[in-house]
Each structure stands twice: as C-alpha cells, then as structure tokens.
Amino acid sequence: GKGNYRHFMEKELHEHPAVLGDTLRQYLDPATLGVNLPNLPFDIREVPRLTITACGSAFLAGLVGRYWIEQLARIPVDADVASELRYRDPPLPEGGAALLISQSGETADNLAAMKMLRARGQKILSIVNVPESSMARESDATVLTVAGPEISVASTKAITAQLAVLACLAIGFGRARGTLSPEEAARLSTALLQVPEHAAAVLAQDAEICALAAEVAGARDVLFIGRGALYPIALEGALKLKEISYIHAEGYAAGEMKHGPIALIDSSVPVIALCPSGPLYEKTASNLQEAAARGGRIMAFTDAAGAPALRRFAERVVVLPDADPFSQPILHAIPVQLLAYHVAVLKGTDVDQPRNLAKSVTVE
Ligand code: F6R
C-alpha cells in the first residue's frame, strides 16, 4: 500500500535513502571502500568499446554512466536508446560488451536490442531491478538494483539505484584497468557512501521544492539545463515533468543554449538549472546569467558554495548538500523528480497512472 503517502510516486521518492543505501551496500564495501564487481562475462581490461542502451529514464541513467565510465575507466562508450540502436547498424568490435539498463527487465525495445547485440558478438551485462525478468534471464550477467517494487509509472528510485550501480561499475572498471588509483577510488567510494544521507537531506527540503513547483505549475514550457554528467539529469527533469504534469519541457546542455534555445527565453519560461559548485560551475553560471539577461526566470539547484553568485540573478535557489562532483548527478535526480511530482499534484493529474503510459512497455 501507499502507507501515509498520497501517491506511490511520493512513497517511492521517500524510499530513496533506503534504496540507495541497500544498492550501494551490495557493491561497495564500507570497510575497505572496495567495489565488489559481479562475475563479468568479459575481461574489462580487454574490452575495446562498451555500448550502453536502454529506454526512457533508464537510458538517461546510462548517459550519466557514459560520463563516469569514460572518465574513470577510459573505455570508449557509445550510448543510444534501444529503439534506435537496433536500426543504426553501428560497427561493433570483436570482444565488445554491451550494458543494458532496465527497471522492469521486460521492455520490448531492450529485448530486441539485446538480440541484435548478441547476434553481433557482444557480451551482455544488464542492470535490472526485477531479478526474475526476461532481461535478467537472457543476459550473460546481471547486476541487480535493490530498489524493491516500483508501482508509480514514472520511475524514481529505480533510476537513482541504476546510477548508484553505474557509479560502482565505473570505479570497479577503473580499478581493474589501472586507470584509477586506489586513493582516488577510495575517495569516490567515500563520496558515494554519503549519498543516502544526502538524499534524506534533499527530501527534508520538500516544502521548498513544493514552493518552487508552485512557480512552475503555471508555465506552458520549461527548460532544464545542466553540464557534464548533470546534463542527462536535466533531461530526466524534463522527461519526468512532461510525463506526469503534461507541461512541455526540454533538457539542454547548458552550453547549447546559445545555439538556439535561448531564443525561447522570456519571462514565461522557467529555466531550471542544475548548477552545483565544481569544475563546470563557472561556465554553467555564465550561461544562466545570459538567460537571465534576456528576461529568463532562473531557478537553480546548487550547493552552499554555488549559491551566492547565483542569487545575484536567480529568482529561486535551492541549496542541496555539499557533495563531491562525482555523486552530484545522483543527488540532483531526486529534487527534479520531486519537483515534477509536486507540479503534477498541483495540476491535479493522475500522478501514478499518467495518460497514455504503461509501467512496462512490452511492444516495440
Ligand atoms: C520515465 C519512465 C520510463 C522508463 C522506460 C524504461 O519515468 O518510467 O521512461 O524509464 O519506459 O522502462 P524500463 O526501465 O522498465 O526498461
């Protein structure tokens, strides 16, 4: 049941700290800070290229995974939605591996992509939430997210659990390939182990995010922007908002704004920015300032160090816990999902069962 929550989505959002803790504990040893990789169907040291594929929000988690795996393990990673990968006919190297990501493990596009990848000699590792699903059964190896059942059609805790698994894989791959030092790996593992506590702190800001939702609920169009591994989280914010509130939203890489979408900016289009401090902060903040100068209403998620400069031009600034840039994408996924939830509630939509959608999409 929903317990004391109004919707399954709300309940599942509030399960974030527990689910992230359970998933991380499965793959990260807090005592040694080492990553326990599952038995892989390939030698990660020899893999020339990794193909990541999935659908919807799971694909967006995969895009974050691409940033992490390329950075930490120095493996070239290709990422495409399953429904496109199948028809793109990409050249796939011998000895290559594919990483499929799915909550349900039953999404038809994924199963079709898996068949194609296998026929082309790729080994299949999947990240799945439902252990007895078709994908889990048919993959060469499976890493489980420990998210528990997800009832809300819009995916929340399963996506952040996928991110947690991808972060562990990136560290594990980096160690196995020798591209990541033990000290740096330990530092990143420590950052990950703080995520459940940070997630709880984000959920405690519910009232503030609800107030932000009130500003957004009247809009016809909303832009989400971020840079680097936060760019896919901007896409996640836009997808979630479209899916459950039916407000048109788009996610953009912050640096792309000036190449077109800035033409949309006026005082009726909220610009929701993911802009925590870190190496990409200055550039993102200056993109935001450009949007503000054109009358854009900037609403930013940031951290204590990032807040003062943004407050000079942003209408609202939500200060999230201080986190290492590595774990920021996981942390930022939570408030954008929570924002979409509150906007949908304000609009009175059927939050758990959005129109035209099914929890598991078993047609191609
Ligand atoms: C978004 C959402 C969908 C799913 C997608 C993949 O909130 O729920 O985009 O992420 O349909 O589903 P799975 O993960 O079951 O393959």
Tab-separated table of C-alpha atoms and ligand atoms in Angstrom:
chain	number	residue	atom	x	y	z
A	1	GLY	CA	0.000	0.000	0.000
A	2	LYS	CA	0.833	3.683	-0.094
A	3	GLY	CA	1.049	3.993	3.694
A	4	ASN	CA	0.691	7.631	4.669
A	5	TYR	CA	1.605	8.903	1.233
A	6	ARG	CA	-0.853	10.339	-1.290
A	7	HIS	CA	0.642	8.504	-4.227
A	8	PHE	CA	3.008	5.623	-4.875
A	9	MET	CA	5.324	8.106	-6.561
A	10	GLU	CA	5.593	10.119	-3.358
A	11	LYS	CA	6.187	6.982	-1.305
A	12	GLU	CA	8.833	5.778	-3.730
A	13	LEU	CA	10.583	9.152	-3.752
A	14	HIS	CA	10.826	8.904	0.019
A	15	GLU	CA	12.389	5.454	-0.272
A	16	HIS	CA	15.475	6.991	-1.885
A	17	PRO	CA	17.769	6.953	1.163
A	18	ALA	CA	16.972	3.296	1.928
A	19	VAL	CA	17.193	2.124	-1.685
A	20	LEU	CA	20.467	3.949	-2.323
A	21	GLY	CA	21.881	2.512	0.891
A	22	ASP	CA	20.778	-1.029	0.045
A	23	THR	CA	22.105	-0.820	-3.508
A	24	LEU	CA	25.448	0.683	-2.544
A	25	ARG	CA	25.938	-1.838	0.266
A	26	GLN	CA	25.541	-4.587	-2.302
A	27	TYR	CA	28.532	-3.439	-4.371
A	28	LEU	CA	30.644	-1.235	-2.115
A	29	ASP	CA	32.387	-2.477	0.992
A	30	PRO	CA	32.280	0.386	3.523
A	31	ALA	CA	35.152	-1.137	5.496
A	32	THR	CA	37.665	-1.462	2.642
A	33	LEU	CA	35.965	1.044	0.286
A	34	GLY	CA	36.472	-1.564	-2.440
A	35	VAL	CA	33.949	-2.325	-5.180
A	36	ASN	CA	32.751	-5.925	-5.479
A	37	LEU	CA	32.152	-6.450	-9.162
A	38	PRO	CA	29.928	-9.321	-10.199
A	39	ASN	CA	31.447	-12.080	-12.322
A	40	LEU	CA	31.695	-10.354	-15.662
A	41	PRO	CA	31.148	-12.212	-18.938
A	42	PHE	CA	34.160	-10.353	-20.393
A	43	ASP	CA	37.583	-9.193	-19.287
A	44	ILE	CA	37.042	-5.497	-18.694
A	45	ARG	CA	40.766	-4.872	-19.264
A	46	GLU	CA	40.383	-6.082	-22.851
A	47	VAL	CA	37.057	-4.532	-23.822
A	48	PRO	CA	37.665	-2.136	-26.740
A	49	ARG	CA	34.285	-0.459	-26.592
A	50	LEU	CA	31.170	-0.519	-24.455
A	51	THR	CA	27.677	0.036	-25.843
A	52	ILE	CA	25.100	1.322	-23.375
A	53	THR	CA	21.454	1.022	-24.287
A	54	ALA	CA	18.091	1.412	-22.538
A	55	CYS	CA	14.839	3.368	-22.868
A	56	GLY	CA	13.451	6.489	-21.234
A	57	SER	CA	14.801	7.395	-17.826
A	58	ALA	CA	16.921	4.246	-17.670
A	59	PHE	CA	18.668	5.498	-20.812
A	60	LEU	CA	19.311	8.845	-19.114
A	61	ALA	CA	20.941	6.974	-16.238
A	62	GLY	CA	23.021	5.253	-18.918
A	63	LEU	CA	24.137	8.632	-20.280
A	64	VAL	CA	25.462	9.551	-16.841
A	65	GLY	CA	27.163	6.140	-16.769
A	66	ARG	CA	28.877	7.000	-20.030
A	67	TYR	CA	30.481	10.113	-18.493
A	68	TRP	CA	31.647	8.133	-15.458
A	69	ILE	CA	32.966	5.061	-17.276
A	70	GLU	CA	34.806	7.086	-19.903
A	71	GLN	CA	36.351	9.318	-17.244
A	72	LEU	CA	37.355	6.678	-14.732
A	73	ALA	CA	37.973	3.570	-16.847
A	74	ARG	CA	38.993	5.220	-20.133
A	75	ILE	CA	36.802	2.876	-22.196
A	76	PRO	CA	35.120	4.463	-25.216
A	77	VAL	CA	31.384	4.239	-24.565
A	78	ASP	CA	28.578	4.515	-27.071
A	79	ALA	CA	25.081	5.198	-25.769
A	80	ASP	CA	21.833	5.121	-27.687
A	81	VAL	CA	18.202	4.414	-26.965
A	82	ALA	CA	17.331	0.793	-27.669
A	83	SER	CA	14.749	1.613	-30.328
A	84	GLU	CA	17.409	3.475	-32.356
A	85	LEU	CA	20.419	1.286	-31.668
A	86	ARG	CA	18.736	-1.615	-33.403
A	87	TYR	CA	18.395	0.217	-36.688
A	88	ARG	CA	21.551	2.306	-36.601
A	89	ASP	CA	23.685	-0.645	-37.612
A	90	PRO	CA	26.738	0.546	-35.642
A	91	PRO	CA	30.100	-1.125	-36.238
A	92	LEU	CA	30.624	-3.281	-33.151
A	93	PRO	CA	34.111	-4.520	-32.312
A	94	GLU	CA	35.031	-8.102	-31.637
A	95	GLY	CA	35.295	-8.612	-27.893
A	96	GLY	CA	32.940	-5.699	-27.284
A	97	ALA	CA	30.479	-5.568	-24.458
A	98	ALA	CA	27.039	-4.057	-24.004
A	99	LEU	CA	25.416	-2.697	-20.888
A	100	LEU	CA	21.617	-2.770	-20.845
A	101	ILE	CA	19.654	-0.947	-18.168
A	102	SER	CA	16.036	-1.561	-17.203
A	103	GLN	CA	13.800	-1.410	-14.178
A	104	SER	CA	11.242	-3.949	-15.395
A	105	GLY	CA	13.541	-6.107	-17.487
A	106	GLU	CA	10.621	-6.607	-19.875
A	107	THR	CA	10.870	-3.578	-22.175
A	108	ALA	CA	10.486	-4.929	-25.711
A	109	ASP	CA	12.908	-2.444	-27.289
A	110	ASN	CA	15.635	-3.594	-24.897
A	111	LEU	CA	14.986	-7.261	-25.574
A	112	ALA	CA	15.170	-6.626	-29.319
A	113	ALA	CA	18.396	-4.623	-28.932
A	114	MET	CA	19.839	-7.408	-26.790
A	115	LYS	CA	19.147	-9.934	-29.527
A	116	MET	CA	20.865	-7.760	-32.124
A	117	LEU	CA	23.868	-7.122	-29.847
A	118	ARG	CA	24.259	-10.799	-29.094
A	119	ALA	CA	24.000	-11.746	-32.767
A	120	ARG	CA	26.834	-9.269	-33.375
A	121	GLY	CA	29.072	-10.984	-30.853
A	122	GLN	CA	28.705	-8.574	-27.937
A	123	LYS	CA	28.645	-9.864	-24.364
A	124	ILE	CA	25.640	-8.615	-22.445
A	125	LEU	CA	25.748	-7.235	-18.924
A	126	SER	CA	22.444	-5.893	-17.674
A	127	ILE	CA	21.423	-3.700	-14.766
A	128	VAL	CA	17.914	-4.802	-13.827
A	129	ASN	CA	15.564	-4.292	-10.909
A	130	VAL	CA	13.335	-7.343	-11.361
A	131	PRO	CA	15.502	-10.444	-10.791
A	132	GLU	CA	13.120	-12.886	-12.476
A	133	SER	CA	12.621	-10.748	-15.608
A	134	SER	CA	13.345	-11.749	-19.218
A	135	MET	CA	16.366	-9.454	-19.394
A	136	ALA	CA	17.878	-10.843	-16.216
A	137	ARG	CA	17.383	-14.368	-17.547
A	138	GLU	CA	18.735	-13.731	-21.029
A	139	SER	CA	21.797	-11.600	-20.214
A	140	ASP	CA	25.276	-13.082	-19.839
A	141	ALA	CA	25.429	-11.443	-16.418
A	142	THR	CA	23.157	-9.212	-14.376
A	143	VAL	CA	23.787	-6.606	-11.711
A	144	LEU	CA	20.671	-6.034	-9.648
A	145	THR	CA	19.461	-2.703	-8.398
A	146	VAL	CA	17.986	-3.145	-4.938
A	147	ALA	CA	15.102	-0.709	-5.416
A	148	GLY	CA	12.223	-3.002	-4.469
A	149	PRO	CA	8.942	-2.919	-6.394
A	150	GLU	CA	8.176	0.311	-8.209
A	151	ILE	CA	4.450	0.905	-8.724
A	152	SER	CA	4.375	4.513	-9.962
A	153	VAL	CA	4.562	4.524	-13.756
A	154	ALA	CA	7.093	7.347	-13.568
A	155	SER	CA	10.347	5.813	-12.442
A	156	THR	CA	12.129	7.369	-9.464
A	157	LYS	CA	14.096	5.214	-7.042
A	158	ALA	CA	14.911	2.655	-9.756
A	159	ILE	CA	16.723	5.357	-11.745
A	160	THR	CA	18.856	6.546	-8.835
A	161	ALA	CA	19.602	2.914	-7.941
A	162	GLN	CA	20.775	2.418	-11.538
A	163	LEU	CA	23.006	5.472	-11.112
A	164	ALA	CA	24.428	4.012	-7.900
A	165	VAL	CA	25.237	0.739	-9.682
A	166	LEU	CA	26.776	2.562	-12.650
A	167	ALA	CA	28.943	4.619	-10.294
A	168	CYS	CA	30.194	1.419	-8.627
A	169	LEU	CA	30.852	-0.193	-12.014
A	170	ALA	CA	32.802	2.871	-13.175
A	171	ILE	CA	35.015	2.711	-10.080
A	172	GLY	CA	35.414	-1.066	-10.374
A	173	PHE	CA	36.238	-0.866	-14.082
A	174	GLY	CA	38.710	1.938	-13.427
A	175	ARG	CA	40.491	-0.098	-10.760
A	176	ALA	CA	40.548	-3.259	-12.891
A	177	ARG	CA	42.013	-1.372	-15.832
A	178	GLY	CA	44.503	0.516	-13.695
A	179	THR	CA	43.230	3.884	-14.901
A	180	LEU	CA	42.042	4.847	-11.414
A	181	SER	CA	44.407	4.929	-8.442
A	182	PRO	CA	43.416	3.155	-5.202
A	183	GLU	CA	43.430	6.537	-3.408
A	184	GLU	CA	41.150	8.181	-5.939
A	185	ALA	CA	38.845	5.132	-5.957
A	186	ALA	CA	38.606	5.277	-2.168
A	187	ARG	CA	37.775	8.976	-2.331
A	188	LEU	CA	34.975	8.368	-4.860
A	189	SER	CA	33.627	5.405	-2.856
A	190	THR	CA	33.535	7.582	0.246
A	191	ALA	CA	31.559	10.187	-1.708
A	192	LEU	CA	29.075	7.515	-2.825
A	193	LEU	CA	28.609	6.212	0.700
A	194	GLN	CA	27.426	9.690	1.737
A	195	VAL	CA	24.675	9.733	-0.899
A	196	PRO	CA	21.918	8.061	1.188
A	197	GLU	CA	22.345	10.624	3.960
A	198	HIS	CA	22.401	13.458	1.423
A	199	ALA	CA	19.273	12.029	-0.214
A	200	ALA	CA	17.483	12.235	3.128
A	201	ALA	CA	18.558	15.873	3.456
A	202	VAL	CA	17.160	16.623	-0.020
A	203	LEU	CA	13.823	15.027	0.883
A	204	ALA	CA	13.723	17.192	4.004
A	205	GLN	CA	13.609	20.193	1.634
A	206	ASP	CA	10.221	19.043	0.375
A	207	ALA	CA	8.441	22.297	1.348
A	208	GLU	CA	10.966	24.396	-0.553
A	209	ILE	CA	10.676	22.237	-3.653
A	210	CYS	CA	6.899	22.395	-3.345
A	211	ALA	CA	7.139	26.210	-3.365
A	212	LEU	CA	9.290	26.006	-6.487
A	213	ALA	CA	6.660	23.741	-8.061
A	214	ALA	CA	4.045	26.445	-7.489
A	215	GLU	CA	6.151	28.789	-9.651
A	216	VAL	CA	6.462	26.197	-12.397
A	217	ALA	CA	2.928	24.805	-12.463
A	218	GLY	CA	1.509	27.703	-14.480
A	219	ALA	CA	4.121	27.527	-17.226
A	220	ARG	CA	3.480	26.158	-20.699
A	221	ASP	CA	7.132	25.393	-21.387
A	222	VAL	CA	10.024	24.699	-19.047
A	223	LEU	CA	13.741	24.349	-19.765
A	224	PHE	CA	16.107	22.234	-17.669
A	225	ILE	CA	19.793	22.802	-18.127
A	226	GLY	CA	22.991	21.221	-16.864
A	227	ARG	CA	26.524	20.438	-17.964
A	228	GLY	CA	28.627	17.291	-17.967
A	229	ALA	CA	27.085	14.395	-16.041
A	230	LEU	CA	24.346	16.774	-14.888
A	231	TYR	CA	23.162	17.247	-18.467
A	232	PRO	CA	21.410	13.836	-18.511
A	233	ILE	CA	19.806	14.796	-15.186
A	234	ALA	CA	18.426	17.919	-16.879
A	235	LEU	CA	16.925	15.552	-19.469
A	236	GLU	CA	15.493	13.459	-16.628
A	237	GLY	CA	13.869	16.545	-15.078
A	238	ALA	CA	12.266	17.431	-18.402
A	239	LEU	CA	11.096	13.874	-19.083
A	240	LYS	CA	9.554	13.483	-15.636
A	241	LEU	CA	7.755	16.835	-15.882
A	242	LYS	CA	6.303	16.011	-19.331
A	243	GLU	CA	5.322	12.547	-18.255
A	244	ILE	CA	3.277	13.371	-15.178
A	245	SER	CA	2.335	17.076	-15.379
A	246	TYR	CA	1.882	17.284	-19.184
A	247	ILE	CA	3.859	20.519	-19.255
A	248	HIS	CA	6.152	20.741	-22.248
A	249	ALA	CA	9.731	20.626	-21.036
A	250	GLU	CA	13.125	20.220	-22.629
A	251	GLY	CA	16.523	19.415	-21.241
A	252	TYR	CA	19.564	21.125	-22.705
A	253	ALA	CA	23.288	21.059	-22.214
A	254	ALA	CA	23.948	24.497	-20.718
A	255	GLY	CA	26.476	25.364	-23.423
A	256	GLU	CA	23.951	24.619	-26.174
A	257	MET	CA	21.532	27.330	-25.047
A	258	LYS	CA	23.216	29.980	-27.164
A	259	HIS	CA	22.979	27.739	-30.239
A	260	GLY	CA	19.218	28.009	-30.447
A	261	PRO	CA	17.046	27.505	-27.397
A	262	ILE	CA	17.949	30.881	-25.871
A	263	ALA	CA	15.559	32.300	-28.484
A	264	LEU	CA	12.736	30.797	-26.407
A	265	ILE	CA	13.668	32.699	-23.283
A	266	ASP	CA	11.183	35.150	-21.885
A	267	SER	CA	9.566	35.671	-18.520
A	268	SER	CA	7.045	32.880	-19.115
A	269	VAL	CA	9.619	30.089	-19.487
A	270	PRO	CA	11.170	28.936	-16.216
A	271	VAL	CA	14.785	27.818	-16.630
A	272	ILE	CA	15.633	25.178	-14.074
A	273	ALA	CA	19.358	24.846	-13.679
A	274	LEU	CA	21.460	22.116	-12.128
A	275	CYS	CA	24.478	24.133	-11.135
A	276	PRO	CA	26.405	22.859	-8.109
A	277	SER	CA	29.966	24.017	-7.477
A	278	GLY	CA	32.720	22.094	-9.229
A	279	PRO	CA	34.786	22.296	-12.392
A	280	LEU	CA	31.772	23.111	-14.620
A	281	TYR	CA	30.175	25.662	-12.306
A	282	GLU	CA	31.559	28.899	-13.773
A	283	LYS	CA	30.615	28.036	-17.341
A	284	THR	CA	27.091	26.952	-16.394
A	285	ALA	CA	26.563	30.009	-14.204
A	286	SER	CA	27.584	32.287	-17.066
A	287	ASN	CA	25.115	30.519	-19.410
A	288	LEU	CA	22.436	31.143	-16.791
A	289	GLN	CA	23.367	34.779	-16.493
A	290	GLU	CA	22.947	35.127	-20.270
A	291	ALA	CA	19.451	33.645	-19.965
A	292	ALA	CA	18.629	35.945	-17.024
A	293	ALA	CA	19.793	38.970	-19.019
A	294	ARG	CA	17.171	38.066	-21.619
A	295	GLY	CA	14.378	38.056	-19.076
A	296	GLY	CA	14.563	34.364	-18.184
A	297	ARG	CA	13.380	33.284	-14.748
A	298	ILE	CA	16.236	31.231	-13.365
A	299	MET	CA	15.572	28.636	-10.695
A	300	ALA	CA	18.690	26.816	-9.626
A	301	PHE	CA	19.658	23.738	-7.697
A	302	THR	CA	23.139	24.223	-6.309
A	303	ASP	CA	25.158	23.831	-3.093
A	304	ALA	CA	26.345	26.250	-0.396
A	305	ALA	CA	29.434	27.308	-2.344
A	306	GLY	CA	27.489	27.780	-5.580
A	307	ALA	CA	24.557	29.707	-4.117
A	308	PRO	CA	25.840	33.278	-3.510
A	309	ALA	CA	26.794	34.035	-7.133
A	310	LEU	CA	23.555	32.536	-8.468
A	311	ARG	CA	21.447	34.533	-6.013
A	312	ARG	CA	22.506	37.723	-7.815
A	313	PHE	CA	20.304	36.888	-10.781
A	314	ALA	CA	18.252	33.778	-9.980
A	315	GLU	CA	14.672	34.028	-8.811
A	316	ARG	CA	14.988	30.941	-6.633
A	317	VAL	CA	17.975	28.999	-5.400
A	318	VAL	CA	17.602	25.626	-3.713
A	319	VAL	CA	20.718	24.688	-1.755
A	320	LEU	CA	21.436	20.958	-1.755
A	321	PRO	CA	24.003	19.224	0.499
A	322	ASP	CA	27.692	19.620	-0.387
A	323	ALA	CA	28.618	16.593	-2.431
A	324	ASP	CA	31.613	15.525	-4.474
A	325	PRO	CA	31.087	16.338	-8.185
A	326	PHE	CA	31.146	12.564	-8.797
A	327	SER	CA	27.977	11.940	-6.782
A	328	GLN	CA	26.160	15.175	-7.703
A	329	PRO	CA	24.182	13.585	-10.588
A	330	ILE	CA	22.613	11.020	-8.218
A	331	LEU	CA	21.776	13.691	-5.700
A	332	HIS	CA	20.283	16.084	-8.281
A	333	ALA	CA	17.999	13.436	-9.771
A	334	ILE	CA	15.962	13.478	-6.563
A	335	PRO	CA	14.843	17.141	-6.489
A	336	VAL	CA	13.959	17.191	-10.199
A	337	GLN	CA	11.766	14.123	-9.701
A	338	LEU	CA	10.261	15.658	-6.572
A	339	LEU	CA	9.616	18.898	-8.450
A	340	ALA	CA	7.745	17.045	-11.210
A	341	TYR	CA	5.730	15.239	-8.551
A	342	HIS	CA	4.625	18.444	-6.842
A	343	VAL	CA	3.791	20.161	-10.141
A	344	ALA	CA	1.632	17.183	-11.111
A	345	VAL	CA	-0.157	17.255	-7.758
A	346	LEU	CA	-0.813	20.988	-8.162
A	347	LYS	CA	-2.179	20.365	-11.648
A	348	GLY	CA	-4.357	17.538	-10.384
A	349	THR	CA	-3.160	14.925	-12.872
A	350	ASP	CA	-3.287	11.187	-12.250
A	351	VAL	CA	0.246	11.081	-10.855
A	352	ASP	CA	0.733	7.318	-10.583
A	353	GLN	CA	-1.025	6.492	-13.853
A	354	PRO	CA	-0.211	9.238	-16.365
A	355	ARG	CA	-2.292	9.196	-19.523
A	356	ASN	CA	-1.143	7.061	-22.458
A	357	LEU	CA	1.608	5.332	-20.471
A	358	ALA	CA	2.178	1.866	-19.080
A	359	LYS	CA	4.685	0.798	-16.445
A	360	SER	CA	6.336	-1.734	-18.640
A	361	VAL	CA	6.365	-1.204	-22.397
A	362	THR	CA	6.198	-4.645	-23.983
A	363	VAL	CA	5.624	-3.530	-27.572
A	364	GLU	CA	8.352	-2.235	-29.900
B	1	F6R	C1	10.188	7.523	-17.029
B	1	F6R	C2	9.859	6.113	-17.213
B	1	F6R	C3	10.196	5.442	-18.496
B	1	F6R	C4	11.004	4.168	-18.265
B	1	F6R	C5	11.229	3.414	-19.564
B	1	F6R	C6	12.097	2.189	-19.391
B	1	F6R	O1	9.781	7.977	-15.786
B	1	F6R	O2	9.358	5.497	-16.320
B	1	F6R	O3	10.897	6.321	-19.347
B	1	F6R	O4	12.210	4.546	-17.656
B	1	F6R	O5	9.998	3.053	-20.131
B	1	F6R	O6	11.479	1.207	-18.604
B	1	F6R	P1	12.325	0.014	-18.016
B	1	F6R	O7	13.344	0.613	-17.115
B	1	F6R	O8	11.358	-0.869	-17.302
B	1	F6R	O9	13.006	-0.673	-19.185
